[in-house]
Amino acid sequence: MKIDILTLFPDMFNGFINESIIKRAIDFKKVEINIYNIRDYSKDPHKKVDDYGFGGGKGMVLKIEPIYDALESIKTNDSKVILMTPQGIKYNQAKAYELSSLKHIIIICGHYEGYDERIRSLVDIELSIGDYVLTGGEIPAMAVCDSVIRLIDGVIEKESHEKDSFNENLLDYPVYTHPKEFKGMKVPDVLLSGHHANIAKWRREEQIKRTKDRRPDLLEKS
Ligand code: ADE
């Protein structure tokens, strides 16, 4: 899979692509990530990419021309173009699975007050990572990329993501490691029993209990 990211702050992605599982996925050619500076597509002598909004109001608006030109040079027939915005549809695990099967995604990260509305006509989907507003689309883009890349075959063990929270609309079950007791807090006996059927039953019950307590909205869907 290829992921191209359009941003005004390319350096924000340095840590993301150079550490841990994402770095390994890149090294093993499971994913190719290219970071493009939107400013490089500005034809303005000062490399301006934003301007005042018509009709007044505070804040600057990202212009359409550099985004259009960047997409023209990057896009192919296989590309899906995503705009990160708090006004997008809410991102979730199901969407992550959907995106993980694509060949090429292009993610546009905005900054400033907003995008020129006409940029919306250039994209396939608008995504929001939640009902809060960040200073730009870079952190949301990293969240989307991270959640998609870990689902690509061979990046992590299939078993680890098949049991993730949100698969089947249930939160994850509790897990424990050594020591068996810490300051009076004990690992549940069933996990030490070696009885696989009982362990599976306990985990399922814990998933349902936890989801009921914390995310009853998910349980209604499951
Ligand atoms: N840009 C700023 N806030 C955002 C959010 N919540 N989701 C996606 N993009 C954003």
mmCIF file of C-alpha atoms and ligand atoms in Angstrom:
data_model
loop_
_atom_site.group_PDB
_atom_site.id
_atom_site.type_symbol
_atom_site.label_atom_id
_atom_site.label_comp_id
_atom_site.label_asym_id
_atom_site.label_seq_id
_atom_site.Cartn_x
_atom_site.Cartn_y
_atom_site.Cartn_z
ATOM 1 C CA MET A 1 0.000 0.000 0.000
ATOM 2 C CA LYS A 2 1.122 3.535 -0.721
ATOM 3 C CA ILE A 3 0.158 6.466 1.506
ATOM 4 C CA ASP A 4 0.851 10.033 0.387
ATOM 5 C CA ILE A 5 0.357 12.813 2.909
ATOM 6 C CA LEU A 6 -0.065 16.477 2.007
ATOM 7 C CA THR A 7 0.850 18.776 4.867
ATOM 8 C CA LEU A 8 2.260 22.185 5.693
ATOM 9 C CA PHE A 9 4.303 20.664 8.523
ATOM 10 C CA PRO A 10 6.197 17.648 7.126
ATOM 11 C CA ASP A 11 8.544 17.436 10.125
ATOM 12 C CA MET A 12 5.638 16.486 12.353
ATOM 13 C CA PHE A 13 5.762 13.042 10.705
ATOM 14 C CA ASN A 14 9.451 12.334 11.449
ATOM 15 C CA GLY A 15 8.845 10.473 14.693
ATOM 16 C CA PHE A 16 5.842 8.676 13.264
ATOM 17 C CA ILE A 17 7.660 7.124 10.319
ATOM 18 C CA ASN A 18 10.945 6.490 12.111
ATOM 19 C CA GLU A 19 9.845 4.507 15.144
ATOM 20 C CA SER A 20 8.404 1.169 16.137
ATOM 21 C CA ILE A 21 5.898 -0.817 14.067
ATOM 22 C CA ILE A 22 5.412 1.842 11.383
ATOM 23 C CA LYS A 23 9.158 2.046 10.740
ATOM 24 C CA ARG A 24 9.319 -1.752 10.539
ATOM 25 C CA ALA A 25 6.373 -1.839 8.116
ATOM 26 C CA ILE A 26 8.179 0.674 5.890
ATOM 27 C CA ASP A 27 11.503 -1.205 6.121
ATOM 28 C CA PHE A 28 9.772 -4.475 5.187
ATOM 29 C CA LYS A 29 8.007 -2.755 2.251
ATOM 30 C CA LYS A 30 4.522 -3.422 3.608
ATOM 31 C CA VAL A 31 3.768 0.267 3.142
ATOM 32 C CA GLU A 32 5.359 3.215 1.358
ATOM 33 C CA ILE A 33 4.774 6.616 2.965
ATOM 34 C CA ASN A 34 5.567 9.871 1.169
ATOM 35 C CA ILE A 35 5.243 13.231 2.861
ATOM 36 C CA TYR A 36 4.598 16.205 0.549
ATOM 37 C CA ASN A 37 4.860 19.842 1.587
ATOM 38 C CA ILE A 38 1.811 21.677 0.220
ATOM 39 C CA ARG A 39 3.966 24.807 0.009
ATOM 40 C CA ASP A 40 6.063 23.147 -2.716
ATOM 41 C CA TYR A 41 2.975 23.296 -4.953
ATOM 42 C CA SER A 42 2.378 27.023 -4.451
ATOM 43 C CA LYS A 43 2.979 29.175 -7.525
ATOM 44 C CA ASP A 44 3.085 32.303 -5.348
ATOM 45 C CA PRO A 45 6.548 33.967 -5.249
ATOM 46 C CA HIS A 46 6.378 33.828 -1.425
ATOM 47 C CA LYS A 47 5.050 30.247 -1.415
ATOM 48 C CA LYS A 48 1.815 31.452 0.137
ATOM 49 C CA VAL A 49 -0.820 28.743 0.538
ATOM 50 C CA ASP A 50 -3.473 30.553 2.547
ATOM 51 C CA ASP A 51 -5.421 33.790 2.348
ATOM 52 C CA TYR A 52 -8.122 35.787 4.118
ATOM 53 C CA GLY A 53 -11.620 34.358 3.853
ATOM 54 C CA PHE A 54 -14.140 36.240 1.693
ATOM 55 C CA GLY A 55 -16.844 37.893 3.771
ATOM 56 C CA GLY A 56 -14.529 38.563 6.698
ATOM 57 C CA GLY A 57 -14.029 36.585 9.879
ATOM 58 C CA LYS A 58 -10.884 35.665 11.726
ATOM 59 C CA GLY A 59 -8.266 33.201 10.591
ATOM 60 C CA MET A 60 -6.735 32.166 7.309
ATOM 61 C CA VAL A 61 -8.177 29.811 4.722
ATOM 62 C CA LEU A 62 -6.178 27.168 2.832
ATOM 63 C CA LYS A 63 -6.266 27.919 -0.899
ATOM 64 C CA ILE A 64 -7.417 25.404 -3.495
ATOM 65 C CA GLU A 65 -4.702 25.847 -6.174
ATOM 66 C CA PRO A 66 -1.751 24.190 -4.381
ATOM 67 C CA ILE A 67 -3.977 21.285 -3.281
ATOM 68 C CA TYR A 68 -5.317 20.888 -6.827
ATOM 69 C CA ASP A 69 -1.799 20.919 -8.318
ATOM 70 C CA ALA A 70 -0.459 18.480 -5.716
ATOM 71 C CA LEU A 71 -3.310 16.046 -6.376
ATOM 72 C CA GLU A 72 -2.860 16.376 -10.131
ATOM 73 C CA SER A 73 0.760 15.273 -9.808
ATOM 74 C CA ILE A 74 0.228 12.495 -7.228
ATOM 75 C CA LYS A 75 -3.153 10.976 -8.071
ATOM 76 C CA THR A 76 -3.601 7.815 -10.126
ATOM 77 C CA ASN A 77 -6.677 5.733 -11.019
ATOM 78 C CA ASP A 78 -6.149 3.714 -7.819
ATOM 79 C CA SER A 79 -6.054 6.689 -5.440
ATOM 80 C CA LYS A 80 -8.578 7.450 -2.731
ATOM 81 C CA VAL A 81 -8.304 11.032 -1.500
ATOM 82 C CA ILE A 82 -9.071 11.707 2.161
ATOM 83 C CA LEU A 83 -9.511 15.091 3.800
ATOM 84 C CA MET A 84 -8.927 15.267 7.555
ATOM 85 C CA THR A 85 -11.476 17.608 9.118
ATOM 86 C CA PRO A 86 -13.591 17.782 12.280
ATOM 87 C CA GLN A 87 -16.550 18.073 9.889
ATOM 88 C CA GLY A 88 -15.889 14.639 8.359
ATOM 89 C CA ILE A 89 -17.640 11.360 9.093
ATOM 90 C CA LYS A 90 -16.477 9.771 12.340
ATOM 91 C CA TYR A 91 -13.515 7.422 11.854
ATOM 92 C CA ASN A 92 -13.692 3.955 13.409
ATOM 93 C CA GLN A 93 -12.203 0.455 13.228
ATOM 94 C CA ALA A 94 -14.555 -0.612 10.409
ATOM 95 C CA LYS A 95 -13.267 2.285 8.300
ATOM 96 C CA ALA A 96 -9.688 1.290 9.176
ATOM 97 C CA TYR A 97 -10.337 -2.212 7.793
ATOM 98 C CA GLU A 98 -11.898 -0.725 4.657
ATOM 99 C CA LEU A 99 -8.917 1.577 4.025
ATOM 100 C CA SER A 100 -6.373 -1.177 4.731
ATOM 101 C CA SER A 101 -7.456 -3.022 1.570
ATOM 102 C CA LEU A 102 -6.756 -0.060 -0.743
ATOM 103 C CA LYS A 103 -3.704 0.335 -2.983
ATOM 104 C CA HIS A 104 -3.173 4.062 -2.610
ATOM 105 C CA ILE A 105 -4.483 6.679 -0.235
ATOM 106 C CA ILE A 106 -3.745 10.382 -0.269
ATOM 107 C CA ILE A 107 -4.415 12.268 2.957
ATOM 108 C CA ILE A 108 -4.772 16.048 3.036
ATOM 109 C CA CYS A 109 -4.016 17.713 6.372
ATOM 110 C CA GLY A 110 -5.378 21.203 6.867
ATOM 111 C CA HIS A 111 -4.287 23.914 9.231
ATOM 112 C CA TYR A 112 -5.516 27.444 9.882
ATOM 113 C CA GLU A 113 -9.178 28.375 10.119
ATOM 114 C CA GLY A 114 -10.326 26.035 7.384
ATOM 115 C CA TYR A 115 -10.191 24.849 3.800
ATOM 116 C CA ASP A 116 -11.547 26.723 0.834
ATOM 117 C CA GLU A 117 -14.867 24.913 0.461
ATOM 118 C CA ARG A 118 -14.047 23.988 -3.158
ATOM 119 C CA ILE A 119 -11.251 21.682 -1.918
ATOM 120 C CA ARG A 120 -14.064 19.361 -0.845
ATOM 121 C CA SER A 121 -14.896 18.733 -4.513
ATOM 122 C CA LEU A 122 -11.418 17.183 -4.977
ATOM 123 C CA VAL A 123 -11.726 14.498 -2.297
ATOM 124 C CA ASP A 124 -13.444 11.125 -1.956
ATOM 125 C CA ILE A 125 -13.999 11.072 1.814
ATOM 126 C CA GLU A 126 -13.796 13.511 4.710
ATOM 127 C CA LEU A 127 -12.789 11.936 8.022
ATOM 128 C CA SER A 128 -12.894 13.165 11.600
ATOM 129 C CA ILE A 129 -11.154 11.292 14.417
ATOM 130 C CA GLY A 130 -13.579 12.569 17.032
ATOM 131 C CA ASP A 131 -15.688 15.406 18.312
ATOM 132 C CA TYR A 132 -12.869 17.744 19.295
ATOM 133 C CA VAL A 133 -10.836 20.238 17.324
ATOM 134 C CA LEU A 134 -7.073 19.922 16.896
ATOM 135 C CA THR A 135 -4.752 22.616 15.534
ATOM 136 C CA GLY A 136 -4.361 20.692 12.282
ATOM 137 C CA GLY A 137 -4.977 17.460 10.431
ATOM 138 C CA GLU A 138 -1.508 15.983 11.012
ATOM 139 C CA ILE A 139 -2.237 14.153 14.264
ATOM 140 C CA PRO A 140 -5.559 12.843 12.873
ATOM 141 C CA ALA A 141 -3.713 11.696 9.716
ATOM 142 C CA MET A 142 -1.182 9.824 11.863
ATOM 143 C CA ALA A 143 -4.018 8.197 13.808
ATOM 144 C CA VAL A 144 -5.642 7.022 10.578
ATOM 145 C CA CYS A 145 -2.341 5.796 9.069
ATOM 146 C CA ASP A 146 -1.331 3.969 12.235
ATOM 147 C CA SER A 147 -4.656 2.184 12.568
ATOM 148 C CA VAL A 148 -4.625 1.215 8.863
ATOM 149 C CA ILE A 149 -0.978 0.114 8.627
ATOM 150 C CA ARG A 150 -1.237 -2.302 11.575
ATOM 151 C CA LEU A 151 -4.025 -4.103 9.670
ATOM 152 C CA ILE A 152 -1.957 -4.674 6.519
ATOM 153 C CA ASP A 153 -1.049 -8.361 6.143
ATOM 154 C CA GLY A 154 2.286 -9.167 7.730
ATOM 155 C CA VAL A 155 2.638 -5.959 9.787
ATOM 156 C CA ILE A 156 1.487 -7.456 13.085
ATOM 157 C CA GLU A 157 0.230 -10.952 13.790
ATOM 158 C CA LYS A 158 -3.308 -11.374 12.497
ATOM 159 C CA GLU A 159 -4.340 -12.841 15.839
ATOM 160 C CA SER A 160 -3.400 -9.613 17.645
ATOM 161 C CA HIS A 161 -5.730 -7.424 15.627
ATOM 162 C CA GLU A 162 -8.514 -9.955 15.275
ATOM 163 C CA LYS A 163 -8.986 -9.748 19.037
ATOM 164 C CA ASP A 164 -8.840 -5.939 19.139
ATOM 165 C CA SER A 165 -11.332 -3.750 20.897
ATOM 166 C CA PHE A 166 -14.192 -2.810 18.542
ATOM 167 C CA ASN A 167 -14.082 -5.995 16.485
ATOM 168 C CA GLU A 168 -17.645 -7.299 16.879
ATOM 169 C CA ASN A 169 -18.400 -3.993 18.638
ATOM 170 C CA LEU A 170 -16.956 -5.271 21.914
ATOM 171 C CA LEU A 171 -14.140 -3.791 23.996
ATOM 172 C CA ASP A 172 -11.113 -5.958 24.754
ATOM 173 C CA TYR A 173 -10.971 -8.353 27.706
ATOM 174 C CA PRO A 174 -8.508 -7.692 30.585
ATOM 175 C CA VAL A 175 -4.993 -9.131 30.301
ATOM 176 C CA TYR A 176 -2.383 -9.812 32.995
ATOM 177 C CA THR A 177 1.297 -10.764 33.192
ATOM 178 C CA HIS A 178 3.748 -11.545 36.026
ATOM 179 C CA PRO A 179 3.646 -11.196 38.999
ATOM 180 C CA LYS A 180 0.640 -13.333 39.917
ATOM 181 C CA GLU A 181 -0.017 -10.985 42.842
ATOM 182 C CA PHE A 182 0.941 -7.326 43.260
ATOM 183 C CA LYS A 183 0.086 -5.414 46.458
ATOM 184 C CA GLY A 184 -2.901 -7.665 47.069
ATOM 185 C CA MET A 185 -4.166 -7.462 43.457
ATOM 186 C CA LYS A 186 -4.401 -11.001 42.111
ATOM 187 C CA VAL A 187 -4.520 -12.429 38.607
ATOM 188 C CA PRO A 188 -7.923 -14.177 38.229
ATOM 189 C CA ASP A 189 -7.594 -17.901 38.990
ATOM 190 C CA VAL A 190 -9.182 -18.916 35.680
ATOM 191 C CA LEU A 191 -6.230 -17.474 33.727
ATOM 192 C CA LEU A 192 -3.817 -19.644 35.713
ATOM 193 C CA SER A 193 -5.961 -22.785 35.345
ATOM 194 C CA GLY A 194 -4.778 -23.827 31.875
ATOM 195 C CA HIS A 195 -8.413 -24.662 31.038
ATOM 196 C CA HIS A 196 -8.811 -23.116 27.575
ATOM 197 C CA ALA A 197 -12.582 -23.361 27.291
ATOM 198 C CA ASN A 198 -13.080 -21.696 30.681
ATOM 199 C CA ILE A 199 -10.576 -18.982 29.815
ATOM 200 C CA ALA A 200 -12.384 -18.254 26.525
ATOM 201 C CA LYS A 201 -15.741 -18.128 28.329
ATOM 202 C CA TRP A 202 -14.360 -15.784 31.036
ATOM 203 C CA ARG A 203 -12.840 -13.469 28.418
ATOM 204 C CA ARG A 204 -16.096 -13.236 26.495
ATOM 205 C CA GLU A 205 -18.039 -12.439 29.672
ATOM 206 C CA GLU A 206 -15.492 -9.780 30.658
ATOM 207 C CA GLN A 207 -15.748 -8.216 27.191
ATOM 208 C CA ILE A 208 -19.507 -7.967 27.491
ATOM 209 C CA LYS A 209 -19.347 -6.657 31.077
ATOM 210 C CA ARG A 210 -16.745 -4.019 30.191
ATOM 211 C CA THR A 211 -18.618 -2.900 27.086
ATOM 212 C CA LYS A 212 -21.886 -2.685 29.031
ATOM 213 C CA ASP A 213 -20.215 -0.500 31.699
ATOM 214 C CA ARG A 214 -18.179 1.773 29.453
ATOM 215 C CA ARG A 215 -19.691 1.756 25.973
ATOM 216 C CA PRO A 216 -23.340 0.637 26.069
ATOM 217 C CA ASP A 217 -23.736 2.316 22.660
ATOM 218 C CA LEU A 218 -21.479 -0.369 21.134
ATOM 219 C CA LEU A 219 -23.401 -3.215 22.705
ATOM 220 C CA GLU A 220 -26.596 -2.031 21.085
ATOM 221 C CA LYS A 221 -24.887 -2.372 17.692
ATOM 222 C CA SER A 222 -23.367 -5.810 18.340
HETATM 223 N N1 ADE B 1 -8.506 18.571 12.193
HETATM 224 C C1 ADE B 1 -8.723 19.222 13.355
HETATM 225 N N2 ADE B 1 -9.438 18.485 14.201
HETATM 226 C C2 ADE B 1 -9.710 17.307 13.570
HETATM 227 C C3 ADE B 1 -10.424 16.133 13.922
HETATM 228 N N3 ADE B 1 -11.040 16.007 15.091
HETATM 229 N N4 ADE B 1 -10.480 15.133 13.018
HETATM 230 C C4 ADE B 1 -9.873 15.264 11.818
HETATM 231 N N5 ADE B 1 -9.197 16.344 11.435
HETATM 232 C C5 ADE B 1 -9.108 17.372 12.288
#
